[in-house]
C-alpha atoms as one frame of an Amber mdcrd trajectory, in Angstrom:
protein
  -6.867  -3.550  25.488  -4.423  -5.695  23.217  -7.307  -4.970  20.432  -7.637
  -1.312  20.631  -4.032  -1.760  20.103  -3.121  -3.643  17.362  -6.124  -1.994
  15.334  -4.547   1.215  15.937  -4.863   3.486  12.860  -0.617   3.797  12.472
  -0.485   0.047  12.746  -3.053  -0.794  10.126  -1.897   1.719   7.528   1.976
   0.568   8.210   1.352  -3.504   8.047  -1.147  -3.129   4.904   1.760  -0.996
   3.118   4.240  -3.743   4.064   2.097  -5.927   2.505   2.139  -4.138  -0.611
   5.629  -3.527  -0.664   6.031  -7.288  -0.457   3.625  -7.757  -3.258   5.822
  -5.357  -5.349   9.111  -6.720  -4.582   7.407 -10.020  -5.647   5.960  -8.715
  -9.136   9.011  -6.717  -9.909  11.180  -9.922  -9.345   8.931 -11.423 -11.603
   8.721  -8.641 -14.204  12.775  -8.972 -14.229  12.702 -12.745 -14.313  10.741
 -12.563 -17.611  12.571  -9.835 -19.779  13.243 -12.306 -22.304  10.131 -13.905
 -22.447   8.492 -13.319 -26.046   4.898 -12.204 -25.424   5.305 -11.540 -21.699
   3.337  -8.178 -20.095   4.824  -6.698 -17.243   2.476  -6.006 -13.660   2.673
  -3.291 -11.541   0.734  -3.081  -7.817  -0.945  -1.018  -7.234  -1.705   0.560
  -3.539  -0.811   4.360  -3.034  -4.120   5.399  -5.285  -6.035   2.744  -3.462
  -5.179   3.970  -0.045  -5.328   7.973  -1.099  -9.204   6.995  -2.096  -9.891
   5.001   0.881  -8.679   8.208   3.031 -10.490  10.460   1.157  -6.815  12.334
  -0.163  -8.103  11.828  -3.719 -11.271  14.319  -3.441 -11.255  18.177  -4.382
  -9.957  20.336  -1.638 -12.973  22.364  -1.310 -15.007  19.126  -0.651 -16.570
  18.998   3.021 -16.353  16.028   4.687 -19.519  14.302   6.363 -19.314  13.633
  10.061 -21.869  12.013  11.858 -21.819  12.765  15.136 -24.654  11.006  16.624
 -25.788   7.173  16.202 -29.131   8.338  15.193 -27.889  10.230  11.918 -27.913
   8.559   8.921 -24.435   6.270   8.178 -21.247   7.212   6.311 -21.328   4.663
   3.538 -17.907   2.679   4.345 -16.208   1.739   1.236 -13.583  -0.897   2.898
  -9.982  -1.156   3.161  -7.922  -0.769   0.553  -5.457  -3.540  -0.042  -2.504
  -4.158  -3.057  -3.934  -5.204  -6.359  -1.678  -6.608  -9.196  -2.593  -5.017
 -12.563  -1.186  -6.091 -15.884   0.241  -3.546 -18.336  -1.397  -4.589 -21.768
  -0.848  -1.214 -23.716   2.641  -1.053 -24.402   5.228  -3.355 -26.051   8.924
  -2.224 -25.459  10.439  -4.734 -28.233   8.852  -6.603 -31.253   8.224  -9.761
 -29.310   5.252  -7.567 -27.410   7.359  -8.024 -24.261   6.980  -4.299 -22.702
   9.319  -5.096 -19.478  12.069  -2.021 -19.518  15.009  -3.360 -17.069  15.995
   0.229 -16.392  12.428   0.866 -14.731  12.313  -2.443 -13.391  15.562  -1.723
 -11.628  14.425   1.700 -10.530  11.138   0.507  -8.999  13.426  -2.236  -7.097
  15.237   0.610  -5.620  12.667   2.434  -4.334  10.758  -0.334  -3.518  13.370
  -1.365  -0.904  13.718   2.211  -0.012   9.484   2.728   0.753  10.186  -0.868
   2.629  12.829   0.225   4.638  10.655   3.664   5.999   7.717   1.973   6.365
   9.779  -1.019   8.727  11.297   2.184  10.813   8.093   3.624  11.153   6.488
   0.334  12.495   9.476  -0.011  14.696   9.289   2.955  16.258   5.663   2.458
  16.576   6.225  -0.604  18.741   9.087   1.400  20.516   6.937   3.739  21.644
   4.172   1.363  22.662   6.663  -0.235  24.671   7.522   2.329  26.277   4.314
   3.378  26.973   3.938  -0.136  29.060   6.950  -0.289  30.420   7.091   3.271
  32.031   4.470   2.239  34.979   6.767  -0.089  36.021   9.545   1.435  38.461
């Protein structure tokens, strides 16, 4: 029961974006730490574009989507969960030491980094609000 639980769609999608906001508040840090460093390229994660595609959000809207609703019919190929991937930025240079780390959008993506953080920890808490109330509301 514990299982069906914690593999719950909501809590997958949640602790796989806190993961990736993690990542990011990692990579910016880093991106920040280097702005001085001759020659240094600046990463970005990626996850949002990752996730869209693994839920299908990416495809045309006119696109059907296959069900199988029998065991018998052929299988839905499953492409696997999408999880954050750091990707260097190699085509720009912001100065003439080919460092391309702006600290204005560094600084930005710090802010709403914390920001996407801070929903997606209120959205897992209330998650595991309502699960425990769930459990607790047998009990009189």
């Amino acid at each position: 029961m514990l299982e069906q639980i914690m593999n719950a769609a909501n809590f997958d999608y949640l602790s796989r974006g806190l993961e990736a906001a993690n990542m990011r508040q990692e990579v910016i840090s880093n991106n920040i730490a280097n702005v001085n460093t001759p020659h240094f390229k600046r990463s970005a994660v990626n996850f949002e574009d990752l996730l869209a595609k693994e839920l299908h959000l990416d495809d045309e809207p006119m696109k059907v989507a296959i069900v199988r609703t029998h065991d018998r019919h052929l299988p839905i190929p499953m492409h696997g969960k999408a999880h954050a991937v750091i990707e260097e930025d190699n085509t720009t240079t912001m100065r003439v030491d080919d460092n391309n780390v702006d600290i204005d959008i560094e600084m930005a993506g710090l802010a709403k980094n914390h920001m996407y953080y801070n929903a997606m920890t209120t959205q897992l808490g209330g998650f595991m609000t309502d699960l425990k109330n769930v459990i607790t509301s047998g009990q009189t």
